[in-house]
XYZ file of C-alpha atoms in Angstrom:
625
model
C -110.243 167.875 -78.080
C -113.166 166.350 -80.000
C -111.012 163.461 -81.265
C -110.419 162.531 -77.629
C -114.198 162.505 -77.153
C -114.690 160.015 -79.991
C -112.060 157.657 -78.601
C -113.601 157.857 -75.157
C -117.023 156.976 -76.494
C -115.773 153.611 -77.691
C -114.326 152.995 -74.225
C -117.583 153.957 -72.523
C -119.705 151.751 -74.797
C -117.722 148.673 -73.780
C -117.191 149.855 -70.191
C -119.634 151.834 -68.091
C -122.218 152.134 -70.812
C -122.698 148.459 -71.597
C -125.238 148.092 -73.689
C -148.167 168.617 -66.150
C -147.897 168.150 -69.953
C -148.735 171.296 -71.930
C -151.077 169.490 -74.304
C -151.762 166.069 -72.896
C -153.982 164.930 -75.708
C -151.377 165.606 -78.422
C -149.116 162.599 -78.734
C -145.879 162.566 -80.669
C -145.336 160.736 -83.964
C -141.831 159.319 -84.389
C -140.555 162.016 -82.013
C -141.025 164.707 -84.686
C -142.231 167.963 -83.179
C -143.536 169.632 -86.316
C -142.822 167.999 -89.636
C -144.255 170.993 -91.484
C -141.440 173.385 -90.581
C -137.675 173.582 -90.864
C -135.779 174.971 -87.898
C -132.527 176.908 -87.813
C -130.463 176.969 -84.610
C -127.983 179.789 -84.014
C -125.362 178.633 -81.534
C -123.728 181.563 -79.797
C -120.948 181.453 -77.239
C -122.613 183.807 -74.807
C -119.543 185.393 -73.224
C -117.989 186.151 -76.622
C -120.973 187.575 -78.507
C -120.972 191.176 -77.288
C -117.264 191.573 -76.513
C -115.845 194.514 -78.485
C -112.281 194.516 -77.077
C -109.748 193.403 -79.700
C -106.578 192.930 -77.587
C -106.595 189.101 -77.653
C -103.674 188.619 -75.285
C -103.044 184.888 -74.647
C -104.463 183.963 -71.207
C -105.709 187.561 -70.908
C -107.993 188.715 -68.117
C -111.455 190.212 -68.519
C -109.895 193.637 -68.123
C -107.392 192.907 -70.897
C -109.468 190.891 -73.382
C -113.024 191.770 -72.415
C -116.170 189.685 -72.028
C -119.703 189.821 -73.374
C -122.785 190.114 -71.188
C -126.402 188.959 -71.295
C -127.364 192.599 -71.796
C -125.411 192.719 -75.072
C -128.214 190.708 -76.659
C -130.315 193.790 -77.243
C -133.610 193.865 -79.072
C -131.673 195.075 -82.130
C -129.114 192.237 -81.911
C -131.849 189.632 -81.513
C -133.840 191.066 -84.412
C -130.762 190.778 -86.658
C -130.285 187.154 -85.595
C -133.962 186.423 -86.236
C -133.805 188.151 -89.633
C -130.860 185.924 -90.583
C -133.410 183.110 -90.796
C -133.041 181.740 -87.258
C -135.770 180.077 -85.184
C -133.850 178.957 -82.077
C -130.841 180.419 -80.288
C -128.580 178.158 -78.242
C -126.917 180.247 -75.546
C -123.759 178.244 -74.868
C -122.058 178.524 -71.482
C -124.945 179.840 -69.371
C -124.964 177.539 -66.284
C -122.455 178.626 -63.630
C -119.165 176.914 -64.445
C -115.669 177.288 -63.028
C -113.919 180.579 -63.807
C -110.619 182.068 -62.635
C -111.974 185.300 -61.261
C -112.608 186.414 -57.694
C -116.329 186.638 -56.979
C -115.970 185.826 -53.269
C -117.700 189.041 -52.167
C -120.847 187.591 -53.734
C -120.514 184.374 -51.735
C -119.024 182.471 -54.690
C -115.990 180.312 -53.908
C -112.791 180.834 -55.899
C -111.898 178.138 -58.414
C -108.494 176.439 -58.492
C -106.503 176.834 -61.752
C -105.070 173.339 -61.208
C -108.498 171.925 -62.121
C -109.781 174.590 -64.532
C -109.057 174.729 -68.260
C -108.271 178.259 -69.391
C -108.894 181.470 -67.489
C -112.578 181.775 -68.377
C -113.126 178.050 -67.768
C -114.855 175.275 -69.661
C -118.629 175.728 -69.984
C -118.858 171.985 -69.500
C -117.408 172.016 -65.978
C -120.569 173.250 -64.262
C -120.250 174.068 -60.547
C -123.821 175.272 -59.852
C -126.738 174.221 -62.048
C -129.150 176.543 -60.262
C -127.493 179.773 -61.322
C -125.649 181.335 -64.223
C -122.072 182.307 -65.065
C -121.301 185.497 -63.077
C -119.040 186.732 -65.900
C -122.161 187.269 -68.011
C -123.893 189.681 -65.660
C -123.531 193.431 -65.302
C -124.693 193.085 -61.700
C -123.446 189.762 -60.339
C -125.982 189.707 -57.520
C -128.769 189.903 -60.102
C -127.206 187.511 -62.608
C -130.157 185.118 -62.700
C -132.592 187.997 -63.185
C -130.451 189.308 -66.054
C -130.673 185.933 -67.760
C -134.418 185.793 -67.195
C -134.670 189.203 -68.855
C -132.686 187.817 -71.814
C -135.098 184.893 -72.106
C -137.955 187.387 -72.248
C -136.223 189.551 -74.876
C -135.452 186.465 -76.951
C -139.077 185.377 -76.908
C -140.214 188.884 -77.782
C -137.916 188.677 -80.824
C -139.724 185.517 -81.940
C -136.897 183.117 -81.042
C -136.803 180.025 -78.814
C -134.138 179.585 -76.091
C -131.853 176.544 -75.730
C -129.216 176.081 -73.001
C -126.740 173.344 -72.120
C -127.205 170.492 -69.699
C -124.214 168.198 -69.195
C -125.430 165.049 -67.412
C -122.240 163.007 -67.863
C -120.035 165.126 -65.596
C -119.813 168.147 -63.314
C -116.967 170.340 -62.081
C -114.636 168.761 -59.531
C -115.662 171.439 -57.029
C -119.411 171.316 -57.674
C -121.324 173.134 -54.954
C -124.567 174.985 -55.515
C -125.126 178.118 -53.469
C -128.391 178.814 -55.280
C -130.269 175.537 -55.119
C -133.927 175.669 -54.100
C -135.040 174.436 -50.704
C -135.106 170.666 -50.525
C -132.484 170.157 -53.250
C -129.341 168.305 -52.200
C -125.967 168.832 -53.897
C -124.282 166.241 -56.071
C -122.267 164.009 -53.757
C -123.681 165.508 -50.577
C -125.238 162.232 -49.452
C -122.746 159.835 -51.067
C -121.168 156.945 -49.198
C -117.527 157.724 -50.006
C -116.226 154.568 -48.334
C -117.172 152.478 -51.384
C -116.246 152.640 -55.049
C -119.846 152.367 -56.130
C -123.342 152.575 -54.784
C -126.321 152.902 -57.105
C -127.469 156.043 -55.303
C -124.062 157.672 -55.066
C -123.705 160.547 -57.514
C -120.016 159.809 -58.105
C -117.564 156.902 -58.260
C -114.753 156.895 -55.680
C -111.316 155.458 -55.014
C -111.542 154.968 -51.239
C -108.388 155.794 -49.235
C -106.796 157.521 -52.244
C -106.469 161.277 -52.627
C -106.908 163.024 -55.954
C -103.704 164.268 -57.555
C -103.425 166.988 -60.157
C -102.184 165.640 -63.516
C -98.519 165.802 -64.416
C -98.229 168.648 -66.909
C -96.427 167.956 -70.175
C -94.901 170.046 -72.964
C -94.219 172.982 -70.636
C -97.916 173.466 -69.942
C -98.811 175.598 -66.974
C -102.296 176.744 -65.907
C -102.770 180.381 -66.966
C -99.555 180.335 -68.989
C -96.676 182.104 -67.267
C -98.819 183.722 -64.587
C -98.556 182.303 -61.088
C -101.959 182.298 -59.421
C -102.237 182.167 -55.587
C -104.242 178.925 -55.781
C -101.949 177.277 -58.329
C -99.833 174.891 -56.273
C -100.168 171.559 -58.072
C -102.728 170.381 -55.535
C -106.486 170.137 -55.260
C -108.035 168.758 -52.057
C -110.273 165.791 -52.881
C -110.422 162.824 -50.546
C -111.284 160.231 -51.606
C -110.521 160.744 -55.272
C -113.458 160.681 -57.674
C -113.420 159.172 -61.141
C -112.861 161.705 -63.895
C -115.521 162.899 -66.356
C -114.261 160.920 -69.348
C -114.357 157.723 -67.323
C -110.737 157.619 -66.149
C -110.592 155.698 -62.870
C -107.157 156.981 -61.936
C -106.763 159.071 -58.811
C -104.237 161.057 -60.831
C -105.740 161.444 -64.293
C -103.698 162.297 -67.365
C -103.618 165.926 -68.508
C -105.463 164.826 -71.655
C -108.312 163.467 -69.554
C -111.236 165.673 -68.562
C -109.479 166.223 -65.252
C -111.505 169.359 -64.438
C -114.663 167.234 -64.143
C -115.957 164.176 -62.291
C -118.002 161.367 -63.802
C -121.643 161.190 -62.692
C -122.917 157.768 -61.613
C -126.191 156.676 -63.229
C -126.508 153.334 -61.497
C -124.081 151.405 -63.673
C -121.562 149.434 -61.620
C -117.862 149.380 -62.531
C -118.356 145.989 -64.201
C -121.249 147.293 -66.314
C -124.242 145.996 -64.341
C -127.347 148.182 -64.564
C -128.988 148.786 -61.189
C -132.236 150.103 -62.620
C -135.177 148.836 -64.651
C -134.723 148.471 -68.382
C -137.336 149.396 -70.953
C -139.589 146.531 -72.087
C -139.084 144.919 -75.475
C -140.586 147.086 -78.217
C -140.909 150.147 -75.989
C -138.945 152.209 -78.513
C -142.240 152.406 -80.419
C -144.108 153.953 -77.482
C -144.623 157.693 -77.147
C -143.177 159.904 -74.412
C -146.401 159.722 -72.384
C -146.092 155.961 -72.041
C -142.400 156.341 -71.240
C -143.282 158.822 -68.497
C -145.909 156.482 -67.084
C -143.463 153.567 -67.187
C -141.065 155.344 -64.815
C -143.699 156.717 -62.430
C -143.676 153.707 -60.108
C -139.994 152.792 -60.577
C -137.140 153.510 -58.190
C -134.320 155.181 -60.107
C -130.756 156.162 -59.130
C -130.444 159.488 -57.321
C -128.476 161.155 -60.141
C -131.458 160.660 -62.461
C -133.702 162.610 -60.122
C -131.158 165.394 -59.679
C -130.824 166.051 -63.396
C -134.570 165.796 -63.988
C -135.079 168.444 -61.308
C -132.447 170.659 -62.955
C -134.190 170.433 -66.329
C -137.606 171.203 -64.819
C -136.109 174.169 -62.937
C -134.977 175.738 -66.202
C -138.250 174.917 -67.974
C -139.981 176.861 -65.215
C -137.717 179.786 -66.171
C -139.226 179.557 -69.692
C -136.206 177.947 -71.342
C -137.515 176.151 -74.436
C -135.050 173.296 -74.773
C -131.662 171.792 -74.050
C -128.514 170.696 -75.805
C -127.053 167.643 -74.056
C -123.281 167.250 -74.027
C -121.916 163.728 -74.644
C -125.328 162.105 -74.243
C -124.191 158.611 -75.223
C -121.920 158.413 -72.169
C -125.121 158.249 -70.116
C -127.486 155.216 -70.319
C -130.403 155.518 -72.720
C -132.861 154.538 -69.976
C -132.019 157.751 -68.131
C -132.895 159.742 -71.250
C -136.260 157.983 -71.461
C -136.903 159.044 -67.855
C -135.543 162.589 -68.256
C -136.947 163.513 -71.663
C -140.393 162.078 -71.039
C -140.616 164.214 -67.887
C -139.548 167.270 -69.913
C -142.084 166.557 -72.647
C -144.856 166.160 -70.084
C -143.990 169.658 -68.885
C -143.546 171.122 -72.379
C -144.390 168.902 -75.317
C -142.688 171.378 -77.675
C -139.340 171.355 -75.839
C -136.406 171.167 -78.276
C -134.030 168.361 -77.221
C -130.682 168.108 -79.036
C -127.884 165.705 -78.140
C -124.318 164.779 -78.954
C -124.269 161.121 -80.001
C -121.424 160.078 -82.285
C -121.873 156.322 -82.603
C -124.218 155.665 -85.564
C -125.208 152.273 -84.165
C -126.771 154.091 -81.202
C -128.668 156.793 -83.111
C -132.003 155.017 -83.200
C -131.843 153.959 -79.555
C -131.292 157.510 -78.363
C -134.009 158.878 -80.652
C -136.632 156.194 -80.102
C -135.874 154.886 -76.608
C -134.232 158.033 -75.268
C -136.865 160.355 -76.780
C -134.336 162.782 -78.247
C -135.682 165.127 -80.876
C -132.367 165.672 -82.641
C -128.818 164.315 -82.766
C -125.732 165.750 -84.456
C -125.154 164.272 -87.917
C -121.412 164.515 -87.367
C -119.582 161.315 -88.189
C -121.461 160.720 -91.425
C -122.684 163.841 -93.229
C -120.447 166.479 -91.611
C -117.267 164.424 -91.929
C -118.052 163.525 -95.544
C -118.862 167.097 -96.573
C -115.671 168.259 -94.845
C -113.606 165.814 -96.882
C -115.247 167.038 -100.099
C -114.543 170.659 -99.161
C -110.917 169.780 -98.478
C -110.597 168.308 -101.963
C -110.031 164.635 -101.175
C -113.616 163.381 -100.830
C -116.343 162.670 -103.365
C -119.918 163.909 -103.411
C -120.901 160.390 -104.534
C -120.789 159.276 -100.883
C -123.457 161.761 -99.756
C -126.534 160.059 -101.298
C -125.585 156.796 -99.568
C -125.456 158.559 -96.197
C -128.834 160.182 -96.739
C -130.315 156.825 -97.706
C -128.819 155.073 -94.680
C -130.388 157.635 -92.341
C -133.669 157.926 -94.243
C -135.876 156.583 -91.428
C -134.446 159.117 -88.953
C -133.496 161.908 -91.363
C -135.661 164.470 -89.559
C -133.850 163.766 -86.297
C -130.290 164.281 -87.602
C -129.399 167.962 -87.218
C -126.961 169.309 -89.818
C -124.107 171.721 -89.170
C -120.756 172.810 -90.576
C -119.490 174.609 -87.464
C -119.969 174.437 -83.731
C -117.804 175.201 -80.710
C -116.053 171.816 -80.884
C -115.186 171.910 -84.567
C -112.706 173.903 -86.601
C -113.883 177.078 -88.263
C -114.619 176.661 -91.979
C -112.215 179.475 -92.834
C -109.371 178.071 -90.719
C -106.427 176.675 -92.710
C -106.881 173.220 -91.173
C -110.462 173.003 -92.475
C -111.162 174.782 -95.775
C -108.998 177.904 -95.487
C -111.693 179.972 -97.161
C -115.229 180.695 -95.967
C -116.439 180.754 -99.593
C -115.906 176.997 -99.740
C -118.684 176.695 -97.194
C -121.324 177.960 -99.609
C -122.074 174.755 -101.563
C -121.699 172.768 -98.357
C -124.262 174.957 -96.601
C -126.726 174.594 -99.463
C -126.463 170.807 -99.309
C -126.484 170.725 -95.503
C -129.510 173.006 -95.211
C -131.675 171.590 -98.008
C -131.060 167.844 -98.286
C -133.363 166.754 -95.421
C -136.216 167.998 -93.249
C -133.872 168.206 -90.223
C -132.855 171.449 -88.514
C -129.775 173.370 -89.600
C -127.337 174.842 -87.089
C -124.776 177.598 -87.599
C -122.226 178.945 -85.129
C -121.984 182.672 -84.491
C -119.378 184.266 -86.757
C -119.709 181.500 -89.356
C -121.947 183.769 -91.406
C -119.164 186.375 -91.699
C -116.237 183.980 -92.239
C -114.654 183.896 -88.771
C -111.424 181.851 -89.006
C -110.643 181.075 -85.332
C -107.007 182.116 -85.693
C -106.625 183.689 -82.242
C -104.210 182.224 -79.699
C -106.379 182.674 -76.629
C -104.372 180.564 -74.165
C -105.632 177.041 -73.446
C -105.893 174.977 -76.611
C -104.829 175.998 -80.089
C -106.193 178.141 -82.937
C -108.612 177.009 -85.703
C -111.445 176.801 -83.154
C -112.756 179.895 -81.402
C -111.682 179.396 -77.788
C -114.285 178.169 -75.314
C -111.792 178.316 -72.433
C -110.507 181.899 -72.399
C -111.566 185.515 -72.730
C -111.116 186.491 -76.340
C -112.476 188.692 -79.090
C -113.884 187.192 -82.290
C -112.602 189.600 -84.988
C -114.906 189.057 -87.969
C -117.910 188.826 -85.676
C -116.782 192.009 -83.883
C -116.821 193.812 -87.214
C -120.468 192.839 -87.554
C -121.178 193.883 -83.930
C -119.732 197.303 -84.840
C -119.497 198.736 -81.329
C -122.814 197.136 -80.399
C -124.771 198.655 -83.244
C -125.160 195.107 -84.665
C -125.359 196.380 -88.206
C -122.248 194.952 -89.897
C -120.829 198.436 -90.243
C -117.190 197.309 -90.106
C -117.516 194.222 -92.289
C -115.559 193.972 -95.519
C -117.448 193.695 -98.788
C -116.660 189.970 -98.904
C -117.953 189.458 -95.359
C -121.159 191.350 -96.127
C -121.709 189.238 -99.229
C -121.143 186.052 -97.235
C -123.655 187.072 -94.579
C -126.126 187.964 -97.319
C -125.716 184.445 -98.717
C -126.490 182.882 -95.321
C -129.474 185.179 -94.867
C -130.910 184.274 -98.263
C -130.343 180.547 -97.799
C -131.588 180.209 -94.226
C -134.690 182.304 -94.812
C -135.523 180.240 -97.875
C -135.240 176.996 -95.908
C -137.610 177.999 -93.120
C -140.297 179.086 -95.584
C -140.015 176.292 -98.163
C -142.696 173.596 -98.109
C -140.603 171.387 -100.413
C -137.868 171.154 -97.787
C -140.350 169.625 -95.367
C -141.450 167.172 -98.026
C -139.907 164.543 -100.259
C -136.378 163.837 -101.511
C -134.897 161.950 -104.442
C -131.302 161.687 -105.555
C -130.111 162.804 -108.995
C -126.426 162.198 -108.318
C -125.918 158.548 -109.126
C -127.970 158.665 -112.336
C -126.106 161.709 -113.659
C -122.704 160.326 -112.735
C -123.478 157.423 -115.058
C -125.445 159.206 -117.779
C -124.177 162.795 -117.996
C -120.955 163.964 -119.613
C -118.822 166.415 -117.640
C -120.753 165.715 -114.419
C -118.023 165.626 -111.756
C -117.718 163.988 -108.342
C -117.404 167.559 -107.027
C -121.016 168.271 -108.078
C -124.098 167.120 -106.170
C -127.752 167.261 -107.227
C -131.107 166.130 -105.869
C -134.771 167.125 -105.917
C -137.088 168.169 -103.077
C -140.817 168.574 -103.457
C -144.189 169.042 -101.833
C -147.677 169.426 -103.245
C -147.088 173.102 -104.053
C -143.327 173.395 -104.592
C -140.823 171.456 -106.705
C -137.088 172.124 -106.425
C -133.952 170.968 -108.227
C -130.909 171.640 -106.050
C -127.395 171.483 -107.451
C -124.034 172.501 -105.969
C -120.455 172.672 -107.206
C -117.875 172.021 -104.479
C -114.945 172.611 -106.847
C -113.203 175.874 -105.953
C -111.264 176.070 -109.241
C -113.400 174.657 -112.059
C -116.747 175.472 -113.585
C -118.932 172.779 -115.153
C -121.374 172.866 -118.025
C -123.639 169.908 -118.768
C -127.186 168.749 -119.388
C -128.585 167.629 -116.039
C -130.878 164.653 -116.508
C -134.014 163.930 -114.486
C -134.697 160.174 -114.607
C -138.115 158.657 -115.255
C -138.873 157.715 -111.641
C -138.225 161.304 -110.520
C -140.280 162.774 -113.363
C -143.163 160.532 -112.330
C -142.751 161.368 -108.627
C -142.854 165.082 -109.456
C -145.842 164.507 -111.772
C -144.152 166.361 -114.607
C -145.776 166.219 -118.036
C -144.103 166.086 -121.426
C -143.589 169.790 -121.956
C -141.200 172.639 -121.195
C -141.024 174.134 -117.718
C -139.409 177.364 -116.615
C -136.966 177.024 -113.693
C -135.797 179.965 -111.595
C -133.056 180.177 -108.971
C -134.428 181.008 -105.522
C -131.191 182.263 -103.942
C -130.283 185.188 -106.177
C -132.914 185.043 -108.939
C -130.139 185.424 -111.499
C -130.462 182.069 -113.239
C -133.397 181.158 -115.465
C -133.555 178.150 -117.717
C -135.927 175.592 -119.136
C -136.533 172.010 -118.141
C -137.612 169.897 -121.108
C -139.529 166.679 -120.455
C -139.555 164.202 -123.359
C -140.235 160.469 -123.165
C -140.452 160.712 -119.354
C -136.879 162.016 -119.074
C -136.036 165.585 -118.089
C -133.098 167.609 -119.436
C -131.889 170.902 -117.978
C -128.877 172.806 -119.307
C -126.668 173.922 -116.437
C -123.510 175.984 -116.099
C -122.059 176.044 -112.606
C -119.215 178.375 -111.722
C -116.705 177.363 -109.066
C -118.435 177.039 -105.657
C -121.801 177.979 -107.177
C -125.148 176.503 -106.164
C -128.666 176.790 -107.498
C -131.983 176.137 -105.813
C -134.163 175.904 -108.903
C -137.908 176.114 -108.587
C -139.915 174.432 -111.318
C -142.652 176.850 -112.327
């Protein structure tokens, strides 16, 4: 699924995407919220977190496979997440999206399986931005109040709340039954007789009706079950363009056919019908960006999504994760994010942008706090873990991103990517240990983990839509390793194996160290390239670097090799010795993860030498005393 996203981005870049503030006196610096603290984001798929049913029948119903609720995030559960070393929790799949379940007695329209992926539906096909997924509530009529109570519990646990906003597309059947007075629905005021109007919310194919895709490879919505609404038809006249940019009235089944593309004032030939930012405005702060847009007329879709974001900020949500942000013009993000920051200057804004040439535009012009470091660091680390990549590439990536390193969030798992323990990724959660150390300590940027990663979840379930290796986001399913930690909602890991407990302990040690380390908010220098040239037995499966601040100096070294140990004398070159202000003497170094490794660093003639033995998959975070 994600590969399709990357291909589509290239299409969009050359097509549609042609190139009361909380503290008004506090202006941003390079879009960094707080460069004195590391953050850790815990992404959790909300409907899966508290589900304790282990049936896992493909295409199973709620009754068969179960579903988690907002109320499952008890004070105990949230405390355990916080104690893992987490600062922010991203509740994935909260806004009301399409689901194949009858909620009509609550005034909610039924959704058509012909334009829904899976039985539980894609969280990125939102049908009502002013309410929440009814599946997640114990009392559907009070679903919004139940989420508000979860926000309160989360804050009481000392965590910040992030939810999704998906500005590029909405569900084909978008219709809000919960919108505040004065809010108009997407498409409600569109002129459907034309392909494009700057103030239309969608693009249209006049005089053509939408047609459901032709299914291939024996695919059928909901598997072998025949649903009353499944008839190969979905009434939509005229047809709207599809979320991934397909202009066909009958999109392909590999298109995002369950969604429609939102129009941001870019004509089909790429013309921008809105003001562009002045030359050099990427260097201006969010206040000046906000003031720039105050007297400008912007396309209607811009206003709609700004209002949605402000609605959720008023509910005390602390930030947003933006799906496929680069498929939406950067000028919109300047408008949207500056309005958010004027409301809450500490709002946490994270976006999917996969084209490295656009990173700086979306950070500096678009006022994003953080982007995924996917196509460079994640992909490189993945190749090293799989045994066919070299750690030598990593220092070059870190150097290339040095000016925006704080803005590039690191991760090894999320809902789009394969589980570390899946056979198509690493096949063994232990292989994630050196990768996590490098990912979490090499920059000042936030770290993100995906629920179940910390106990080695392998994503092997056949849930229905899609295929194993990723935990399903489309169907009702149990998450076995995670369920063993949930332990019938005691949230104490009572059913975990010894190996799973040890893995979670590793994550807890590492993440807690990162959020309390001053060195990890400070400086970085590479040791890799020097030692590859100067040190015997130093492999391209080993990586080393130093991090330091005024009061903490660290040498970090990891062995990605799952079969071989390495013993060598790690060398600290003269420029690093001088940067660390080390004198010609012997220093004690102590591992900060397990406190089981002690050694001495000898400085002579401005060169440091440290004897190291690394077992397979072992890492050290060595503090110079």
